[in-house]
Each structure stands twice: as structure tokens, then as C-alpha cells.
Amino acid sequence: LGATLIRSEVQDIGVESDGSDPKAKSVILDNGSEIFADSIVLATGVRGADFPSIPGRFSPSIRGIKGQILRLEANESTVSPTYVVRGIVQARPIYVVPRPSGELVVGATVEEKSEDLSPNAGGVENLLHDAFMLVPGLREATLKEIGVGFRPGTRDNAPYIGKSGIESLYYAFGHFRHGIMQAPITGQIISSYITGKTLPEVAIISDPLRDGIV
């Protein structure tokens, strides 16, 4: 479709004002190069709009919510599911996702007020306990990996998808733990804004300006 993929860290967003309303004009990479564009979409996860040239009043609050997942490997002694299994154990949601490779993904913890990306024993214990309660046959599986990351959460846990308050700059972040599931509607909303098409009705729920950031 004529797209060019550039792998690089983004240092800043080029914003000009000249005494009038601010307008985004470019993306500045960590090597100092500048990419100019008519429209810029920030799909930046927990970083949100935290860039030097974006005034604070245009930067909605994003909090990082720690999550841990486990990757297990089935063996000959493992009795594992062939489809996704979900449940709730002691008020904790738990899921087990089998992969064609024989790997099983178990998740996921939700830990507020944590800035540490190290796995902790309590979270791993809860995941294993809950997974065994849901699928007892997993006790014989091999624990291959513990994954830890931050999910981007907003004040009301609804994402920010739409106009930023800065001309030509759009936000698409804050999806919490539903980023993959909300990817299609996110793309539809953003493309509708940029092309001037009618917005889906659900766009009002994710309007970045709903918090009165401008």
C-alpha cells in the first residue's frame, strides 16, 4: 500500500504554534532525523503523550498497571486444553491459551501502584494456583518463562482514541488490557477522523477530550 516501516525510538513530536493554536507537523527520531506528515497518530502505550514539545494540558493522564503472564510448555505427561479456557478463582480472573507449538500462556495479574518490572513470587504463585484449579492437568507442564509488562490505564479505563486538541495530532492509547480486541475499532475511529468520514457511535466513549484536557 506504499507504506514505509521505520524502526526507531521517537524523541519528540514537532509542534509549531506561532502564537496561534498548536499544530503537529513531524515526528523527531532519536537520531535527530525528522519525518513530516499531514497527520500523526500516537499509539504509544504507557508513554501516552509524554513528549517534550506537547504541553501538559494536551497530555491526558496514563498510569502503568503491572501485569505478569506465564508461558508453560506441555509435555507427554501434561493434560492440556485445546481451546482457550477462562475462569475466576477467588475473585481473580484467569485464562489459559494453548498455542499450536504446544506452549500455553497463563495470565494475567493486575497490579496497581507498582513501578517494578521484576516478577514477584506472589503473582506467579497466584497464576499457577488459579491455572491448576482451572486445568489440573497443567501441573506436569514445564514453566518456560515469566513475562512482565505495564498496561496503559486511563482515569476511567476507557482508551483515548481521537483528536488530541493539537491540530493534526491524534491519540490511540490507554487500552488497558484490551488493546488487541479493540484494535479494529481503534483503526476505524482514527481513519474516520483523518479522512473526514462519519465517526462510529462508540467514538464518544473514547474521546480524548472527555477529561477536559484542553
PDB file of N, CA and C in Angstrom, residues 104-164:
ATOM      1  N   LEU A 104       1.651 -22.962  26.338  1.00  0.00           N
ATOM      2  CA  LEU A 104       0.423 -22.490  26.970  1.00  0.00           C
ATOM      3  C   LEU A 104       0.707 -21.162  27.653  1.00  0.00           C
ATOM      4  N   VAL A 105      -0.142 -20.186  27.422  1.00  0.00           N
ATOM      5  CA  VAL A 105       0.007 -18.877  28.046  1.00  0.00           C
ATOM      6  C   VAL A 105      -1.016 -18.753  29.161  1.00  0.00           C
ATOM      7  N   VAL A 106      -0.555 -18.407  30.353  1.00  0.00           N
ATOM      8  CA  VAL A 106      -1.418 -18.258  31.529  1.00  0.00           C
ATOM      9  C   VAL A 106      -1.347 -16.817  31.997  1.00  0.00           C
ATOM     10  N   GLY A 107      -2.513 -16.178  32.142  1.00  0.00           N
ATOM     11  CA  GLY A 107      -2.483 -14.789  32.580  1.00  0.00           C
ATOM     12  C   GLY A 107      -3.778 -14.396  33.250  1.00  0.00           C
ATOM     13  N   ALA A 108      -3.811 -13.228  33.725  1.00  0.00           N
ATOM     14  CA  ALA A 108      -2.650 -12.368  33.941  1.00  0.00           C
ATOM     15  C   ALA A 108      -2.941 -11.576  35.206  1.00  0.00           C
ATOM     16  N   THR A 109      -1.919 -11.212  35.922  1.00  0.00           N
ATOM     17  CA  THR A 109      -2.134 -10.426  37.125  1.00  0.00           C
ATOM     18  C   THR A 109      -2.462  -8.980  36.769  1.00  0.00           C
ATOM     19  N   VAL A 110      -3.108  -8.281  37.674  1.00  0.00           N
ATOM     20  CA  VAL A 110      -3.398  -6.852  37.531  1.00  0.00           C
ATOM     21  C   VAL A 110      -2.929  -6.183  38.817  1.00  0.00           C
ATOM     22  N   GLU A 111      -1.832  -5.446  38.738  1.00  0.00           N
ATOM     23  CA  GLU A 111      -1.205  -4.896  39.927  1.00  0.00           C
ATOM     24  C   GLU A 111      -1.084  -3.377  39.827  1.00  0.00           C
ATOM     25  N   GLU A 112      -1.931  -2.694  40.548  1.00  0.00           N
ATOM     26  CA  GLU A 112      -1.869  -1.230  40.608  1.00  0.00           C
ATOM     27  C   GLU A 112      -0.719  -0.798  41.527  1.00  0.00           C
ATOM     28  N   LYS A 113      -0.285   0.440  41.329  1.00  0.00           N
ATOM     29  CA  LYS A 113       0.709   1.057  42.214  1.00  0.00           C
ATOM     30  C   LYS A 113       2.005   0.261  42.271  1.00  0.00           C
ATOM     31  N   SER A 114       2.438  -0.227  41.133  1.00  0.00           N
ATOM     32  CA  SER A 114       3.720  -0.925  41.066  1.00  0.00           C
ATOM     33  C   SER A 114       4.530  -0.376  39.913  1.00  0.00           C
ATOM     34  N   GLU A 115       5.759   0.018  40.192  1.00  0.00           N
ATOM     35  CA  GLU A 115       6.643   0.544  39.152  1.00  0.00           C
ATOM     36  C   GLU A 115       7.808  -0.392  38.888  1.00  0.00           C
ATOM     37  N   ASP A 116       7.731  -1.587  39.460  1.00  0.00           N
ATOM     38  CA  ASP A 116       8.820  -2.559  39.352  1.00  0.00           C
ATOM     39  C   ASP A 116       8.459  -3.607  38.295  1.00  0.00           C
ATOM     40  N   LEU A 117       9.324  -3.770  37.300  1.00  0.00           N
ATOM     41  CA  LEU A 117       9.069  -4.750  36.248  1.00  0.00           C
ATOM     42  C   LEU A 117       9.657  -6.129  36.560  1.00  0.00           C
ATOM     43  N   SER A 118      10.106  -6.317  37.782  1.00  0.00           N
ATOM     44  CA  SER A 118      10.598  -7.640  38.165  1.00  0.00           C
ATOM     45  C   SER A 118       9.417  -8.541  38.509  1.00  0.00           C
ATOM     46  N   PRO A 119       9.460  -9.809  38.110  1.00  0.00           N
ATOM     47  CA  PRO A 119       8.394 -10.729  38.521  1.00  0.00           C
ATOM     48  C   PRO A 119       8.438 -10.946  40.023  1.00  0.00           C
ATOM     49  N   ASN A 120       7.276 -11.137  40.636  1.00  0.00           N
ATOM     50  CA  ASN A 120       7.269 -11.400  42.077  1.00  0.00           C
ATOM     51  C   ASN A 120       6.633 -12.749  42.358  1.00  0.00           C
ATOM     52  N   ALA A 121       7.091 -13.354  43.442  1.00  0.00           N
ATOM     53  CA  ALA A 121       6.687 -14.722  43.770  1.00  0.00           C
ATOM     54  C   ALA A 121       5.186 -14.839  44.008  1.00  0.00           C
ATOM     55  N   GLY A 122       4.597 -13.808  44.643  1.00  0.00           N
ATOM     56  CA  GLY A 122       3.170 -13.876  44.936  1.00  0.00           C
ATOM     57  C   GLY A 122       2.318 -13.916  43.679  1.00  0.00           C
ATOM     58  N   GLY A 123       2.695 -13.091  42.687  1.00  0.00           N
ATOM     59  CA  GLY A 123       1.946 -13.079  41.437  1.00  0.00           C
ATOM     60  C   GLY A 123       2.057 -14.397  40.700  1.00  0.00           C
ATOM     61  N   VAL A 124       3.276 -14.958  40.655  1.00  0.00           N
ATOM     62  CA  VAL A 124       3.480 -16.243  39.988  1.00  0.00           C
ATOM     63  C   VAL A 124       2.716 -17.345  40.711  1.00  0.00           C
ATOM     64  N   GLU A 125       2.742 -17.311  42.038  1.00  0.00           N
ATOM     65  CA  GLU A 125       2.018 -18.323  42.821  1.00  0.00           C
ATOM     66  C   GLU A 125       0.521 -18.279  42.526  1.00  0.00           C
ATOM     67  N   ASN A 126      -0.037 -17.061  42.494  1.00  0.00           N
ATOM     68  CA  ASN A 126      -1.469 -16.929  42.215  1.00  0.00           C
ATOM     69  C   ASN A 126      -1.819 -17.455  40.828  1.00  0.00           C
ATOM     70  N   LEU A 127      -0.996 -17.129  39.846  1.00  0.00           N
ATOM     71  CA  LEU A 127      -1.274 -17.593  38.490  1.00  0.00           C
ATOM     72  C   LEU A 127      -1.225 -19.111  38.398  1.00  0.00           C
ATOM     73  N   LEU A 128      -0.211 -19.716  38.982  1.00  0.00           N
ATOM     74  CA  LEU A 128      -0.104 -21.174  38.946  1.00  0.00           C
ATOM     75  C   LEU A 128      -1.253 -21.828  39.705  1.00  0.00           C
ATOM     76  N   HIS A 129      -1.543 -21.320  40.894  1.00  0.00           N
ATOM     77  CA  HIS A 129      -2.644 -21.868  41.690  1.00  0.00           C
ATOM     78  C   HIS A 129      -3.962 -21.820  40.927  1.00  0.00           C
ATOM     79  N   ASP A 130      -4.249 -20.649  40.346  1.00  0.00           N
ATOM     80  CA  ASP A 130      -5.522 -20.472  39.653  1.00  0.00           C
ATOM     81  C   ASP A 130      -5.582 -21.305  38.376  1.00  0.00           C
ATOM     82  N   ALA A 131      -4.447 -21.411  37.680  1.00  0.00           N
ATOM     83  CA  ALA A 131      -4.409 -22.229  36.466  1.00  0.00           C
ATOM     84  C   ALA A 131      -4.626 -23.702  36.789  1.00  0.00           C
ATOM     85  N   PHE A 132      -4.034 -24.170  37.890  1.00  0.00           N
ATOM     86  CA  PHE A 132      -4.210 -25.571  38.285  1.00  0.00           C
ATOM     87  C   PHE A 132      -5.650 -25.846  38.711  1.00  0.00           C
ATOM     88  N   MET A 133      -6.277 -24.874  39.347  1.00  0.00           N
ATOM     89  CA  MET A 133      -7.677 -25.040  39.725  1.00  0.00           C
ATOM     90  C   MET A 133      -8.561 -25.128  38.476  1.00  0.00           C
ATOM     91  N   LEU A 134      -8.191 -24.370  37.453  1.00  0.00           N
ATOM     92  CA  LEU A 134      -8.976 -24.338  36.216  1.00  0.00           C
ATOM     93  C   LEU A 134      -8.688 -25.564  35.349  1.00  0.00           C
ATOM     94  N   VAL A 135      -7.396 -25.896  35.217  1.00  0.00           N
ATOM     95  CA  VAL A 135      -6.976 -27.033  34.390  1.00  0.00           C
ATOM     96  C   VAL A 135      -5.958 -27.854  35.192  1.00  0.00           C
ATOM     97  N   PRO A 136      -6.410 -28.803  36.002  1.00  0.00           N
ATOM     98  CA  PRO A 136      -5.491 -29.563  36.873  1.00  0.00           C
ATOM     99  C   PRO A 136      -4.357 -30.255  36.130  1.00  0.00           C
ATOM    100  N   GLY A 137      -4.569 -30.612  34.871  1.00  0.00           N
ATOM    101  CA  GLY A 137      -3.546 -31.322  34.120  1.00  0.00           C
ATOM    102  C   GLY A 137      -2.298 -30.515  33.836  1.00  0.00           C
ATOM    103  N   LEU A 138      -2.319 -29.214  34.108  1.00  0.00           N
ATOM    104  CA  LEU A 138      -1.165 -28.364  33.838  1.00  0.00           C
ATOM    105  C   LEU A 138      -0.041 -28.543  34.856  1.00  0.00           C
ATOM    106  N   ARG A 139      -0.315 -29.264  35.940  1.00  0.00           N
ATOM    107  CA  ARG A 139       0.705 -29.421  36.982  1.00  0.00           C
ATOM    108  C   ARG A 139       1.990 -30.066  36.457  1.00  0.00           C
ATOM    109  N   GLU A 140       1.892 -30.837  35.411  1.00  0.00           N
ATOM    110  CA  GLU A 140       3.069 -31.519  34.863  1.00  0.00           C
ATOM    111  C   GLU A 140       3.777 -30.707  33.780  1.00  0.00           C
ATOM    112  N   ALA A 141       3.237 -29.541  33.448  1.00  0.00           N
ATOM    113  CA  ALA A 141       3.856 -28.713  32.402  1.00  0.00           C
ATOM    114  C   ALA A 141       5.149 -28.079  32.902  1.00  0.00           C
ATOM    115  N   THR A 142       6.000 -27.695  31.980  1.00  0.00           N
ATOM    116  CA  THR A 142       7.262 -27.023  32.302  1.00  0.00           C
ATOM    117  C   THR A 142       7.072 -25.513  32.265  1.00  0.00           C
ATOM    118  N   LEU A 143       7.530 -24.830  33.321  1.00  0.00           N
ATOM    119  CA  LEU A 143       7.473 -23.378  33.352  1.00  0.00           C
ATOM    120  C   LEU A 143       8.650 -22.838  32.543  1.00  0.00           C
ATOM    121  N   LYS A 144       8.358 -22.208  31.402  1.00  0.00           N
ATOM    122  CA  LYS A 144       9.400 -21.757  30.495  1.00  0.00           C
ATOM    123  C   LYS A 144       9.767 -20.288  30.656  1.00  0.00           C
ATOM    124  N   GLU A 145       8.775 -19.461  30.990  1.00  0.00           N
ATOM    125  CA  GLU A 145       9.058 -18.024  31.006  1.00  0.00           C
ATOM    126  C   GLU A 145       8.035 -17.284  31.856  1.00  0.00           C
ATOM    127  N   ILE A 146       8.502 -16.230  32.513  1.00  0.00           N
ATOM    128  CA  ILE A 146       7.626 -15.301  33.228  1.00  0.00           C
ATOM    129  C   ILE A 146       7.729 -13.959  32.527  1.00  0.00           C
ATOM    130  N   GLY A 147       6.615 -13.470  32.009  1.00  0.00           N
ATOM    131  CA  GLY A 147       6.604 -12.192  31.316  1.00  0.00           C
ATOM    132  C   GLY A 147       5.997 -11.106  32.177  1.00  0.00           C
ATOM    133  N   VAL A 148       6.606  -9.919  32.159  1.00  0.00           N
ATOM    134  CA  VAL A 148       6.128  -8.794  32.967  1.00  0.00           C
ATOM    135  C   VAL A 148       6.073  -7.543  32.099  1.00  0.00           C
ATOM    136  N   GLY A 149       5.007  -6.773  32.236  1.00  0.00           N
ATOM    137  CA  GLY A 149       4.908  -5.529  31.487  1.00  0.00           C
ATOM    138  C   GLY A 149       3.894  -4.595  32.115  1.00  0.00           C
ATOM    139  N   PHE A 150       3.781  -3.404  31.544  1.00  0.00           N
ATOM    140  CA  PHE A 150       2.809  -2.423  32.022  1.00  0.00           C
ATOM    141  C   PHE A 150       1.705  -2.240  30.998  1.00  0.00           C
ATOM    142  N   ARG A 151       0.476  -2.237  31.456  1.00  0.00           N
ATOM    143  CA  ARG A 151      -0.663  -1.910  30.615  1.00  0.00           C
ATOM    144  C   ARG A 151      -0.986  -0.430  30.796  1.00  0.00           C
ATOM    145  N   PRO A 152      -1.394   0.249  29.724  1.00  0.00           N
ATOM    146  CA  PRO A 152      -1.735   1.670  29.847  1.00  0.00           C
ATOM    147  C   PRO A 152      -3.180   1.866  30.304  1.00  0.00           C
ATOM    148  N   GLY A 153      -3.359   2.426  31.478  1.00  0.00           N
ATOM    149  CA  GLY A 153      -4.702   2.665  32.006  1.00  0.00           C
ATOM    150  C   GLY A 153      -5.025   4.150  32.070  1.00  0.00           C
ATOM    151  N   THR A 154      -6.295   4.492  31.887  1.00  0.00           N
ATOM    152  CA  THR A 154      -6.752   5.878  31.983  1.00  0.00           C
ATOM    153  C   THR A 154      -7.569   6.054  33.259  1.00  0.00           C
ATOM    154  N   ARG A 155      -8.060   7.269  33.493  1.00  0.00           N
ATOM    155  CA  ARG A 155      -8.831   7.536  34.708  1.00  0.00           C
ATOM    156  C   ARG A 155     -10.069   6.641  34.800  1.00  0.00           C
ATOM    157  N   ASP A 156     -10.738   6.444  33.663  1.00  0.00           N
ATOM    158  CA  ASP A 156     -11.965   5.645  33.668  1.00  0.00           C
ATOM    159  C   ASP A 156     -11.782   4.298  32.974  1.00  0.00           C
ATOM    160  N   ASN A 157     -10.527   3.960  32.649  1.00  0.00           N
ATOM    161  CA  ASN A 157     -10.162   2.703  31.983  1.00  0.00           C
ATOM    162  C   ASN A 157     -10.731   2.560  30.578  1.00  0.00           C
ATOM    163  N   ALA A 158     -11.230   3.646  29.994  1.00  0.00           N
ATOM    164  CA  ALA A 158     -11.590   3.668  28.574  1.00  0.00           C
ATOM    165  C   ALA A 158     -10.440   4.311  27.811  1.00  0.00           C
ATOM    166  N   PRO A 159     -10.126   3.835  26.620  1.00  0.00           N
ATOM    167  CA  PRO A 159      -8.962   4.367  25.899  1.00  0.00           C
ATOM    168  C   PRO A 159      -9.171   5.784  25.397  1.00  0.00           C
ATOM    169  N   TYR A 160      -8.068   6.407  25.024  1.00  0.00           N
ATOM    170  CA  TYR A 160      -8.106   7.709  24.362  1.00  0.00           C
ATOM    171  C   TYR A 160      -7.901   7.467  22.865  1.00  0.00           C
ATOM    172  N   ILE A 161      -8.954   7.662  22.091  1.00  0.00           N
ATOM    173  CA  ILE A 161      -8.882   7.448  20.648  1.00  0.00           C
ATOM    174  C   ILE A 161      -9.536   8.638  19.963  1.00  0.00           C
ATOM    175  N   GLY A 162      -8.742   9.467  19.280  1.00  0.00           N
ATOM    176  CA  GLY A 162      -9.333  10.595  18.581  1.00  0.00           C
ATOM    177  C   GLY A 162      -8.451  11.824  18.605  1.00  0.00           C
ATOM    178  N   LYS A 163      -9.073  12.993  18.466  1.00  0.00           N
ATOM    179  CA  LYS A 163      -8.348  14.260  18.401  1.00  0.00           C
ATOM    180  C   LYS A 163      -7.696  14.586  19.739  1.00  0.00           C
ATOM    181  N   SER A 164      -6.507  15.148  19.659  1.00  0.00           N
ATOM    182  CA  SER A 164      -5.732  15.439  20.866  1.00  0.00           C
ATOM    183  C   SER A 164      -5.963  16.845  21.402  1.00  0.00           C
TER     184      SER A 164
END
